[in-house]
XYZ file of C-alpha atoms in Angstrom:
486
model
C -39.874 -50.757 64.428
C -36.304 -49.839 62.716
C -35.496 -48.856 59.466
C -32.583 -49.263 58.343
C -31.806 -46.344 55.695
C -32.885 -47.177 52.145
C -30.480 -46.269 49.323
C -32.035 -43.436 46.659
C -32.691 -45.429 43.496
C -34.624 -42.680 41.786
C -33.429 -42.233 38.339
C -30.562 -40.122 37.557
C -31.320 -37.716 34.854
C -28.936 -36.877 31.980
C -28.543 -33.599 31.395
C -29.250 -32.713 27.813
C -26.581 -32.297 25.401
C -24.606 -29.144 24.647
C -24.489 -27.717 21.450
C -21.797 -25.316 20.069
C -21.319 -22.626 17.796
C -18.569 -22.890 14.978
C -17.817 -19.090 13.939
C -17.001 -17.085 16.487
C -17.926 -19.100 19.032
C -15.357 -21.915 19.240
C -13.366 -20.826 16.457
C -12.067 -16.770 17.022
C -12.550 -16.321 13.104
C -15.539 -16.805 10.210
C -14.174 -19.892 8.079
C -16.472 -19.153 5.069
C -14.657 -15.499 4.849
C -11.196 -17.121 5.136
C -11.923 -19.771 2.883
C -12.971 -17.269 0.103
C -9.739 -15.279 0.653
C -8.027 -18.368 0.419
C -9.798 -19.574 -2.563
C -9.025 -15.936 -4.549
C -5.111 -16.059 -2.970
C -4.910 -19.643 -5.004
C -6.432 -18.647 -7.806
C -8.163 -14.468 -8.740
C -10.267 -16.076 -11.351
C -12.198 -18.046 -9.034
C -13.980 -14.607 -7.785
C -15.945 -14.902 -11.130
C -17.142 -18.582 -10.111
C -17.827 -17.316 -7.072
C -20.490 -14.550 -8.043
C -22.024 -17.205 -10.474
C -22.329 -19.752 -7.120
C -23.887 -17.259 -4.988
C -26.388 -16.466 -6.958
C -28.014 -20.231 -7.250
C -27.729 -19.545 -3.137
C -25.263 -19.956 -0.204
C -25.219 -23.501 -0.018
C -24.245 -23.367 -3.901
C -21.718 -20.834 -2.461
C -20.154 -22.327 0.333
C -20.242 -25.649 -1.618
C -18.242 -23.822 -4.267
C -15.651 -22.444 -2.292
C -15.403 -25.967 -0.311
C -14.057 -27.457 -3.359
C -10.950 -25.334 -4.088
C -9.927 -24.491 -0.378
C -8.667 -26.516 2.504
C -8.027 -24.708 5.879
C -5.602 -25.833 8.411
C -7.843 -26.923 11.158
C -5.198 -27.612 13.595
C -4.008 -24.116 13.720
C -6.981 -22.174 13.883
C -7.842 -19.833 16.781
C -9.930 -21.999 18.978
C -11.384 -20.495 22.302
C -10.010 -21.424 25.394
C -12.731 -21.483 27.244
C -15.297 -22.440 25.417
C -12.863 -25.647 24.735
C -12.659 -25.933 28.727
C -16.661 -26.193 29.065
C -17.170 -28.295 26.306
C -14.161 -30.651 28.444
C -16.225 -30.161 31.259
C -19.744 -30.896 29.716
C -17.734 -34.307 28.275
C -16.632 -34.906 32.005
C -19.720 -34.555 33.214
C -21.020 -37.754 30.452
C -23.064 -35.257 28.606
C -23.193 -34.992 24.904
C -21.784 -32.751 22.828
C -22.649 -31.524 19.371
C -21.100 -29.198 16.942
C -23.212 -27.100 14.716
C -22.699 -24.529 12.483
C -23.960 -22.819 9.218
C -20.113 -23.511 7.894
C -19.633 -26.022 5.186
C -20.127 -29.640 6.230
C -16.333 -30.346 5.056
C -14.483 -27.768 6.996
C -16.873 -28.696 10.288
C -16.393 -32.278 9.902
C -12.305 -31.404 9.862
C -12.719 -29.179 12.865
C -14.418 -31.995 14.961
C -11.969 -34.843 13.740
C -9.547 -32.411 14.501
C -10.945 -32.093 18.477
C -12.343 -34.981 19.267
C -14.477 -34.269 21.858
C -17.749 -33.697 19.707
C -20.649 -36.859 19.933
C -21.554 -35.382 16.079
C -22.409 -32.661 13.950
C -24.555 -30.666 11.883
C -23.591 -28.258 9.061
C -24.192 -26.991 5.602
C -24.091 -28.710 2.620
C -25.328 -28.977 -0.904
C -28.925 -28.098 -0.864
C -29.263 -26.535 2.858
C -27.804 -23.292 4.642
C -27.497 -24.008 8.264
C -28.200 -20.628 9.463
C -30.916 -18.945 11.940
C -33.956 -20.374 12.070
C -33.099 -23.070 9.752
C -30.234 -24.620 12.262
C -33.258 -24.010 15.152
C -35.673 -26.361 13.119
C -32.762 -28.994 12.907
C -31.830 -29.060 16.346
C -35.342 -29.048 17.563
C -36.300 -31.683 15.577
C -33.178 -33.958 16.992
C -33.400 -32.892 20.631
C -36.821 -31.641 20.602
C -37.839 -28.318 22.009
C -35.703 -27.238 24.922
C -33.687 -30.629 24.921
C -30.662 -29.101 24.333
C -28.171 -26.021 25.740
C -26.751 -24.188 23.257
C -23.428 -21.881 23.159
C -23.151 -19.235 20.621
C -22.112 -15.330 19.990
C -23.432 -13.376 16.562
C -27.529 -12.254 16.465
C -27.984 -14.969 14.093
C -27.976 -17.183 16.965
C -31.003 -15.406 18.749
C -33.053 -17.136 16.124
C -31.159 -20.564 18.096
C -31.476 -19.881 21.748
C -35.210 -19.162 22.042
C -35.371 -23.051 21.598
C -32.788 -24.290 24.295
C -33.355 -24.923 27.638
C -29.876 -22.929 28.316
C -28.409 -20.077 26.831
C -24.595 -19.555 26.641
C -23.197 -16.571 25.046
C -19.511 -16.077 24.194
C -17.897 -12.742 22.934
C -21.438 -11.764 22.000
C -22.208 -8.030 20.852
C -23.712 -5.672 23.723
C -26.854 -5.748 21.777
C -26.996 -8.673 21.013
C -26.444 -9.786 24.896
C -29.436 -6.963 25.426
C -31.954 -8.957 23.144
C -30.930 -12.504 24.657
C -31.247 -11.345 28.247
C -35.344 -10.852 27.087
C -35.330 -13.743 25.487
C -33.458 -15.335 28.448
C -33.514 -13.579 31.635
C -31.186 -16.591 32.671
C -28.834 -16.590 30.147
C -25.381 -16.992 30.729
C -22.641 -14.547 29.212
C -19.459 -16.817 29.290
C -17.304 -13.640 28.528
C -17.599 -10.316 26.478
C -15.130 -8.950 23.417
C -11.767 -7.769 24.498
C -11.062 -4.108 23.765
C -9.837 -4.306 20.492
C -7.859 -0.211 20.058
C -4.343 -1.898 20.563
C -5.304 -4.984 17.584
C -6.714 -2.675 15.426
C -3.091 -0.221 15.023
C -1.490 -3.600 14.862
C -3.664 -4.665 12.490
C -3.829 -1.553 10.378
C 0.118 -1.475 10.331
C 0.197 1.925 11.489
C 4.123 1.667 12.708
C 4.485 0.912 8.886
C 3.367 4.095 7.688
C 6.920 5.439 8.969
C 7.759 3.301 5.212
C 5.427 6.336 3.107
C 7.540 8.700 4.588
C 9.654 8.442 1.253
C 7.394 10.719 -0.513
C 9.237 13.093 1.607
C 12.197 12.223 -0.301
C 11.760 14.474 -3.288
C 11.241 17.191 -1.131
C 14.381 17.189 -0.096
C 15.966 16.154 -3.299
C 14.484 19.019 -5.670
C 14.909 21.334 -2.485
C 11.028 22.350 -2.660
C 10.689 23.345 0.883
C 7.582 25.978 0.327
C 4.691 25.838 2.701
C 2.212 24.282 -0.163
C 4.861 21.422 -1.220
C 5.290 20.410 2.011
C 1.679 20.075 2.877
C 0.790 18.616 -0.307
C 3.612 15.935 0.655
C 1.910 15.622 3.759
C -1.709 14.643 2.402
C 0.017 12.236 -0.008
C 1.958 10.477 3.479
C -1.801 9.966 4.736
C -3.001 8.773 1.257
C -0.773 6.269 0.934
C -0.722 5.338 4.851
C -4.546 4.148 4.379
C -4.060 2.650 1.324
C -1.263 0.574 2.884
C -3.165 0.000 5.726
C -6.052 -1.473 3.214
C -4.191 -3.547 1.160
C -2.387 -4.790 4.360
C -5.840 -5.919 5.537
C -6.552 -8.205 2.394
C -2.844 -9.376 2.237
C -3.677 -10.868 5.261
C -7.087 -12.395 4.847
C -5.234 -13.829 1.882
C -2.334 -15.502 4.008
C -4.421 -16.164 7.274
C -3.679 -19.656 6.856
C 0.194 -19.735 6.099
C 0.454 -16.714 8.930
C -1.081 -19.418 11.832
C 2.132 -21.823 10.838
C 4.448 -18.947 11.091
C 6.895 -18.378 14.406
C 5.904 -14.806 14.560
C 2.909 -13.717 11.883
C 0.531 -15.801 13.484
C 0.344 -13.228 16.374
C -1.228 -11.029 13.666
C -4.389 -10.057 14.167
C -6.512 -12.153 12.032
C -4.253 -15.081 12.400
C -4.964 -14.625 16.287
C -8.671 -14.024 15.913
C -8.006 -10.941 18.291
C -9.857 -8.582 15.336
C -13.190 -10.286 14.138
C -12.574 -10.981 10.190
C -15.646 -9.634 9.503
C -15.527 -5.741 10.628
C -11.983 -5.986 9.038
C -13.444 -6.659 5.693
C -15.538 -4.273 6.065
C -12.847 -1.880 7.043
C -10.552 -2.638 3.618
C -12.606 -0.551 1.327
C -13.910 2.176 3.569
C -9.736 2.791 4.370
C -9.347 2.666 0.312
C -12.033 4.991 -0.570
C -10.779 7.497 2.015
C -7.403 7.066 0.357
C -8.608 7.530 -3.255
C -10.356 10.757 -1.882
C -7.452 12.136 -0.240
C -5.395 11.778 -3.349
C -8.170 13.604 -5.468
C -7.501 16.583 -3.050
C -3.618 16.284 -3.989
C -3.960 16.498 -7.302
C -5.247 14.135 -10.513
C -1.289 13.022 -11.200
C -0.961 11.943 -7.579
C -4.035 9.883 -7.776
C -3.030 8.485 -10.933
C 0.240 7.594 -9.300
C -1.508 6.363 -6.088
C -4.025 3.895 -8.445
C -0.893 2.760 -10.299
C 0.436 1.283 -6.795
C -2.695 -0.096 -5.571
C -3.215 -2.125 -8.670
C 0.653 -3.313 -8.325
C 0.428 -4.024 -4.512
C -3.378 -6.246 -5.296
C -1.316 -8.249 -7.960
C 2.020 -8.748 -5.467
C -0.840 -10.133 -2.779
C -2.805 -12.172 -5.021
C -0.084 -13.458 -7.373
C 3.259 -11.630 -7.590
C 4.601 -12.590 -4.091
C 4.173 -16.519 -4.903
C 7.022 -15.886 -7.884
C 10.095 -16.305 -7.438
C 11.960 -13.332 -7.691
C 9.142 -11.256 -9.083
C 7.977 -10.581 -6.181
C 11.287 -9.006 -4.903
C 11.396 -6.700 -8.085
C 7.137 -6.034 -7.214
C 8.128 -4.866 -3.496
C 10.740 -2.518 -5.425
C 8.194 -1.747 -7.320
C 5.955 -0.322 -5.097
C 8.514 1.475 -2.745
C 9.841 3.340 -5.521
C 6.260 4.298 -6.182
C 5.938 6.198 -2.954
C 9.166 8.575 -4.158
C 7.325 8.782 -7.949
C 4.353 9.593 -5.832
C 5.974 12.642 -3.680
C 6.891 14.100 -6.740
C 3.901 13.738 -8.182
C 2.247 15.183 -5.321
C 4.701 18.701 -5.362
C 4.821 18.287 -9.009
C 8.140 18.370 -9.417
C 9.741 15.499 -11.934
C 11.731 12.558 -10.840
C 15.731 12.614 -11.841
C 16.620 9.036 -13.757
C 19.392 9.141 -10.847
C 16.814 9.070 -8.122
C 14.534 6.528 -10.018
C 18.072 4.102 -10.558
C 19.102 4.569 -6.688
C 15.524 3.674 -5.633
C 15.465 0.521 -7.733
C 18.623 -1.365 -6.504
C 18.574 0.126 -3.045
C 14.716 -1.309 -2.726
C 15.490 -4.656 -4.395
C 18.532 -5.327 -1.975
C 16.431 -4.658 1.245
C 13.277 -6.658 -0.339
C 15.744 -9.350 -0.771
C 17.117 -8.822 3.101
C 13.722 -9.585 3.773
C 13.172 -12.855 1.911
C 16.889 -13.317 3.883
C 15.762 -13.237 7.171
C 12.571 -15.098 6.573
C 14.310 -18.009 5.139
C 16.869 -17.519 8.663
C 13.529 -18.457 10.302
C 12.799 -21.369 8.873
C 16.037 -22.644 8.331
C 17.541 -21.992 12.292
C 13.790 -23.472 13.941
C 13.765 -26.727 11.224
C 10.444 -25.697 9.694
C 8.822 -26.498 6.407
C 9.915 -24.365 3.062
C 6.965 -21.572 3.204
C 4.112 -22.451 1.158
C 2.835 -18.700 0.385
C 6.552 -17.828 -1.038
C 8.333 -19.822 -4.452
C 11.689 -19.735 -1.926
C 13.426 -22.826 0.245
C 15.461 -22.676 2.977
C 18.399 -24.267 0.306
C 18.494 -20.852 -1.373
C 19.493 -18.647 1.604
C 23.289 -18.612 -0.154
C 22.265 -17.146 -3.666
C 19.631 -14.684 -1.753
C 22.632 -13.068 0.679
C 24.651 -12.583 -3.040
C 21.657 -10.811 -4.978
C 21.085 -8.802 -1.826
C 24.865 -7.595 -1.673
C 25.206 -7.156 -5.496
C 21.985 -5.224 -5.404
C 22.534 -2.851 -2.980
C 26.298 -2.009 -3.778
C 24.634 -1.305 -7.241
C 22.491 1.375 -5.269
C 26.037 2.482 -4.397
C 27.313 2.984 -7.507
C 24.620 4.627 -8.633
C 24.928 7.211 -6.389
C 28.737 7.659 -6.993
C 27.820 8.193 -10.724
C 25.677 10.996 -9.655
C 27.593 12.823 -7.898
C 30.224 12.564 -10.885
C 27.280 14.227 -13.071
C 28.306 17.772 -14.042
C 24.317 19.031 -13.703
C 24.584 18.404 -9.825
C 26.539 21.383 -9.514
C 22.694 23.343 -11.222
C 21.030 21.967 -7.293
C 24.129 22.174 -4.943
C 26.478 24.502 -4.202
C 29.207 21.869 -2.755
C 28.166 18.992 -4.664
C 31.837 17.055 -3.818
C 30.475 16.916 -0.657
C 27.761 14.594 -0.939
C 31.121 11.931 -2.041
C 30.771 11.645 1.623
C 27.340 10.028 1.583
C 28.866 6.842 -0.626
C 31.070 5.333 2.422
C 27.986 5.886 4.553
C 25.548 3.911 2.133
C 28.589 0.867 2.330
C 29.059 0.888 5.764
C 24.949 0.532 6.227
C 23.944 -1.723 3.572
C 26.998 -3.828 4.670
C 26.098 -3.671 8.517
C 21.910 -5.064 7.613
C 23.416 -7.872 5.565
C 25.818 -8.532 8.301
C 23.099 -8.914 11.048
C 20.537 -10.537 8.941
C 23.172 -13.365 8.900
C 24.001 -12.962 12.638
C 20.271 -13.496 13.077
C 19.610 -9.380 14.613
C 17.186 -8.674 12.526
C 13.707 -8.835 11.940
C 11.847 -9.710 8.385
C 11.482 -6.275 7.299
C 14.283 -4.169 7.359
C 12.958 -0.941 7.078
C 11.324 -1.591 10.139
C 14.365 -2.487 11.879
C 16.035 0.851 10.451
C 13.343 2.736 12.410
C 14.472 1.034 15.393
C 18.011 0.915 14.950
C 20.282 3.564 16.744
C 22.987 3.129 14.120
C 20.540 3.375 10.893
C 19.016 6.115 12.853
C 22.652 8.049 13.143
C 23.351 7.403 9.307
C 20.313 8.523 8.071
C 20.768 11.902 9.970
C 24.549 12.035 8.894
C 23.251 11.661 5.469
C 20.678 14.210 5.790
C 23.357 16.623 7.390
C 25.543 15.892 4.944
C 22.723 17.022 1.978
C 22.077 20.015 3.622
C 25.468 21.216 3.902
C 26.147 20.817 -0.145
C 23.332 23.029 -0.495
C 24.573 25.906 1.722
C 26.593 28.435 0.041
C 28.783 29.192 1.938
C-alpha cells in the first residue's frame, strides 16, 4: 500500500527570548557616570546630595541623580551590531528584553526610544539591578536557562552562568577568559577597538601646542640659560596634563550637548570610542602627575598652576554657561600659562605683557564663540544649550572681538613708546614693526571666521595656518633683531 507523504505537524519551538545589556553593551557609554556629570554640570552643589544618597545605597543613588538629570536618548552611542541582532532576534518572532542595573527612568527612555524591546527590567527605588541580583530576576521570569543573554563588563559573569546562550560584546580579554569556562560555547560578538589613536584625541594632546606660552617670558625677559629653559620646559608638561585632565571632565560634563553638535560629537566620549569609565579614572591620576611636576618647578609655579586649575573647574562647571564671563574666564586662564612661565624661571611679569595678554586672549576667545555661533547659524540648528549665546548675537560678538584685539594692538604700540624698553633692547624702534603685523593677523582670523575658514578654536587654526605660521616667525625675527647690538 501507498502513502502519500504526511505533512510534519510536530510543534515548532520558540526560541527563548534575548536579553540585552544596557551599559556598554548596547549603549557605547555608562549612563549612571554621565548622568552624575550631568547632574554636577547643572548644578556643583548637587555633589553634596550625592555623597548623602550613596550612602543610604545605590538605588538611593541612582534614584537621586534620576531626579535632576535627563539624557538625550536619541543621541546616544548605540552599537551597531548589537542593534542588528537584536533586529534579527525580532525577525526571527523572538522576544526581546532590555535589562540593566541603570535607573528604571533612563532605561524605560532608551527602549521607548528603540522600539524593538518586548519589556524591561531596571533599577529603581529600593533595588540595584546588578550581578547576581539581575540573575535572580531574570531567572525567576524565564526560569533557569530560558533565556540568551548579551552583555560585556565581569559583572555580567554573575548573568550568563544562568542563560542557555552567552553573547559577549566588547568584553575585556579576561573577562572573555572566565566566560569561555563558564561557557565553552559562548559567543564573542566582537572585541574592543584599539583605543591609542582615541586616547591622544581624547587627552587633547595637539592642544598642548596652546601651553607653549609659558615659553613666552622666556623670550620676553631674554632668560635663555640652560636652567630657565628647562624649568620652562617641566612647566609646558605640567600644564599639558593638567589640560589634558580638566579636558577629560569638561567633557564628561558636556557629553550630552557634544552628541547634538556637527563636529564635538566625534569626541571621544560623545562617540563612546573611549569607555567613560577608565577616563574617569584617568582625570585625577593626569592631575596628580601634574601637581607633582609643578612641585619639582618650584612652590610659586605650583601655586600659579593650582590658581588655574581652580579657574578652569569653575569655567567647566559654571563660568562657560555666562554670558560673557566665560570669554573673560578663557582669558583668564591663557594669560595664566604666561604668569606661569614666569613663575616657573622666576622672573616677574611686565604690566605691558599682562595688558597685551588680556585683550589679545579675550578677542580670540570671542573668535571662538564667533565661529561656533557660524555653526549653528549656517546648518539651522538650535541656540546651544551648554553656552548663554544665540545665533542672533553673532553681530555684537564680531564687534567685541575686533575692539578687543585692536586693544591688544594698542597696547603694544604703547610699549614700545615706553622709555624703559630701551633697559631690554638695543633697537627697541624696531619692534614698531611688530604692530602692522599684529593688524594684519588679528584682521585676517576675523576675516575668515566670517568667510566660514575657520575652525572653533583659533589657536588651533594658527598652528595650522601657513600665514599665522609666517607672522609668528616674522615676529619672532623681528624680537630678536631689537635685541642684537649691532
Amino acid at each position: 500500500m501507498k502513502f502519500d507523504a504526511l505533512k510534519d505537524i510536530s510543534a515548532v519551538v520558540q526560541a527563548p527570548p534575548l536579553v540585552v545589556d544596557l551599559d556598554g553593551t548596547l549603549v557605547k557609554s555608562d549612563l549612571l557616570i554621565e548622568s552624575a556629570f550631568a547632574a554636577l554640570g547643572n548644578n556643583p552643589a548637587s555633589l553634596f546630595g550625592m555623597l548623602g544618597a550613596y550612602l543610604r545605597g545605590k538605588p538611593a543613588l541612582k534614584s537621586y541623580i534620576a531626579e535632576r538629570t535627563d539624557i538625550d536618548v536619541a543621541h546616544l552611542p548605540y552599537d551597531g551590531e548589537v542593534l542588528a541582532l537584536i533586529q534579527q532576534a525580532r525577525n526571527d518572532g523572538r522576544e526581546v528584553y532590555l535589562a540593566s542595573a541603570t535607573h528604571k527612568k533612563y532605561v524605560e527612555a532608551v527602549a521607548n526610544h528603540l522600539g524593538v524591546f518586548t519589556g524591561w527590567f531596571a533599577s529603581d527605588e529600593t533595588i540595584n539591578l546588578s550581578g547576581s541580583k539581575k540573575a535572580a530576576r531574570l531567572v525567576a521570569e524565564f526560569g533557569e536557562k530560558g533565556f540568551d543573554y548579551i552583555g560585556n563588563d565581569a559583572i555580567d559573569l554573575k548573568v550568563w552562568p544562568q542563560a542557555r546562550e552567552c553573547i559577549a560584546v566588547n568584553a575585556p580579554g579576561a573577562v572573555r577568559s572566565k566566560l569561555k569556562k563558564i561557557s565553552p560555547n559562548a559567543v564573542v560578538l566582537k572585541t574592543l577597538p584599539k583605543q591609542g589613536k582615541a586616547w591622544i584625541k581624547l587627552l587633547r594632546v595637539h592642544q598642548w601646542a596652546k601651553n607653549g606660552l609659558v615659553m613666552v617670558p622666556v623670550l620676553t625677559s631674554q632668560s635663555f640659560s640652560v636652567t630657565s629653559i628647562t624649568q620652562a620646559v617641566a612647566a609646558f608638561f605640567a600644564f599639558s596634563l593638567a589640560a589634558s585632565s580638566i579636558y577629560i571632565i569638561n567633557d564628561l560634563v558636556d557629553i550630552d550637548a557634544d552628541r547634538q553638535h556637527p563636529s564635538k560629537k566625534r569626541r571621544p566620549l560623545a562617540a563612546g570610542t573611549v569607555p567613560i569609565l577608565p577616563a574617569m579614572i584617568a582625570a585625577p591620576i593626569l592631575l596628580v602627575a601634574s601637581l607633582v611636576g609643578a612641585y619639582f618647578v618650584n612652590p610659586l609655579f605650583l601655586a600659579v598652576l593650582t590658581g588655574y586649575l581652580v579657574l578652569t573647574t569653575l569655567y567647566t562647571f559654571s563660568l562657560k554657561r555666562k554670558l560673557l564671563v566665560d570669554v573673560v574666564a578663557l582669558a583668564g586662564l591663557y594669560t595664566i600659562r604666561v604668569v606661569g612661565g614666569a613663575a616657573a624661571i622666576s622672573v616677574v611679569v611686565s604690566e605691558w605683557l599682562l595688558a597685551f595678554s588680556v585683550f589679545v586672549f579675550t578677542a580670540l576667545a570671542l573668535i571662538k564663540r564667533y565661529t561656533e555661533l557660524t555653526v549653528r547659524f549656517d546648518q539651522d540648528l538650535p541656540d546651544p544649550t551648554n553656552r548663554n549665546y544665540r545665533k542672533a548675537d553673532l553681530p555684537i560678538v564680531a564687534t567685541l572681538a575686533a575692539a578687543a584685539g585692536f586693544n591688544a594692538v594698542t597696547v603694544f604700540a604703547l610699549y614700545v613708546s615706553d622709555d624703559k624698553i630701551s633697559q631690554l633692547y638695543a633697537n627697541p624702534k624696531l619692534l614698531w614693526l611688530i604692530c602692522p603685523l599684529l593688524l594684519y593677523w588679528l584682521g585676517r582670523c576675523l576675516m575668515l571666521a566670517h568667510r566660514r575658514d575657520m575652525n572653533d578654536d583659533p589657536i588651533v587654526f594658527a598652528l595650522k595656518d601657513r600665514n599665522s605660521l609666517l607672522t609668528v616667525a616674522a615676529c619672532g625675527v623681528v624680537m630678536l633683531a631689537a635685541m642684537i647690538r649691532l
